[in-house]
Amino acid sequence: QVQLQESGPGLVKPSQTLSLTCTVSGGSISSGGYYWSWIRQHPGKGLEWIGYIYYSGSTYYNPSLKSRVTISVDTSKNQFSLKLSSVTAADTAVYYCATSSTSCVFDPWGQGTLVTVSS
Amino acid sequence: QSALTQPRSVSGSPGQSVTISCTGTSSDVGGYNYVSWYQQHPGKAPKLMIYDVSKRPSGVPDRFSGSKSGNTASLTISGLQAEDEADYYCCSYAGSYTLEVFGGGTKLTVL
């Protein structure tokens, strides 16, 4: 049973870069067939797909965030990461990592981590 | 503004059935059979309930069912139970540029 766990700073200053890591256990990122995803949820709001990466390194991003997002994978550590640059208060959200086998099939999810953008 | 439109809230009594709609366009819901539904309890991560419009993952009760007509997908929960009270989100593939879009979410209250 694959499990995912997000980690990273809970507080980021405006204009800085948000960096999060998702550690995968119970399965290998490099086994293929899955996309490794980031999704966020603003406080009290709905879900927003950020992007995903295939183990080979191919990336796919939400067009509205594409200019600020980088998702990368480290197969040696069985981790994938999210970087979101030039953050503002509007980027304050719970960030989830998840795995996807096909379009819109995100399962399982990590527990989520709250990132607050504030000075 | 979410790409997919859901009612903000629905309610029903135990044992009844409720249906949650998810309206998009021919570029997303209407164009592909990649619609999924997620249940989210407060403070928890979303849980996949339906995928590919009407398929249920292992372990999801058959009280949950999905369908689609034109640009609108629907999630029906029959035999409502107290534990079904949660937020529900739809998701649809939206083509090779936009890729994945979610609905704004619907709060289900079990009266």
PDB file of C-alpha atoms in Angstrom, chain A residues 6 13 24 28 35 39 42 48 53 56 59 72 77 84 87-89 92-93 95 99 102-103 105-106 117-118:
ATOM      1  CA  GLU A   6       4.479  15.925   2.727  1.00  0.00           C
ATOM      2  CA  LYS A  13       7.801  35.015   3.416  1.00  0.00           C
ATOM      3  CA  VAL A  24       6.713   7.889  -0.972  1.00  0.00           C
ATOM      4  CA  SER A  28       8.746   2.902  -5.926  1.00  0.00           C
ATOM      5  CA  TYR A  35       2.011  10.457 -12.115  1.00  0.00           C
ATOM      6  CA  ILE A  39      -2.812  19.685  -5.308  1.00  0.00           C
ATOM      7  CA  HIS A  42      -6.983  27.419   0.020  1.00  0.00           C
ATOM      8  CA  GLU A  48      -6.741  23.225  -7.198  1.00  0.00           C
ATOM      9  CA  ILE A  53       5.535  14.559 -12.846  1.00  0.00           C
ATOM     10  CA  SER A  56      10.925   9.833 -16.252  1.00  0.00           C
ATOM     11  CA  THR A  59       6.130  17.458 -16.123  1.00  0.00           C
ATOM     12  CA  SER A  72      10.998  17.451  -9.718  1.00  0.00           C
ATOM     13  CA  LYS A  77      15.254   9.028  -2.318  1.00  0.00           C
ATOM     14  CA  LEU A  84       6.510  27.664  -6.139  1.00  0.00           C
ATOM     15  CA  VAL A  87       4.686  33.571  -3.402  1.00  0.00           C
ATOM     16  CA  THR A  88       2.045  35.929  -2.052  1.00  0.00           C
ATOM     17  CA  ALA A  89      -0.639  35.592   0.599  1.00  0.00           C
ATOM     18  CA  THR A  92      -1.495  30.261   1.560  1.00  0.00           C
ATOM     19  CA  ALA A  93      -3.086  26.818   1.405  1.00  0.00           C
ATOM     20  CA  TYR A  95      -0.698  21.452  -0.029  1.00  0.00           C
ATOM     21  CA  THR A  99      -0.413   9.734  -6.951  1.00  0.00           C
ATOM     22  CA  THR A 102      -4.912   8.358 -15.024  1.00  0.00           C
ATOM     23  CA  SER A 103      -6.704  11.639 -15.486  1.00  0.00           C
ATOM     24  CA  VAL A 105      -7.709   9.666 -10.422  1.00  0.00           C
ATOM     25  CA  PHE A 106      -5.745  10.858  -7.395  1.00  0.00           C
ATOM     26  CA  VAL A 117       2.711  33.044   3.353  1.00  0.00           C
ATOM     27  CA  SER A 118       3.323  35.911   5.710  1.00  0.00           C
TER      28      SER A 118
END
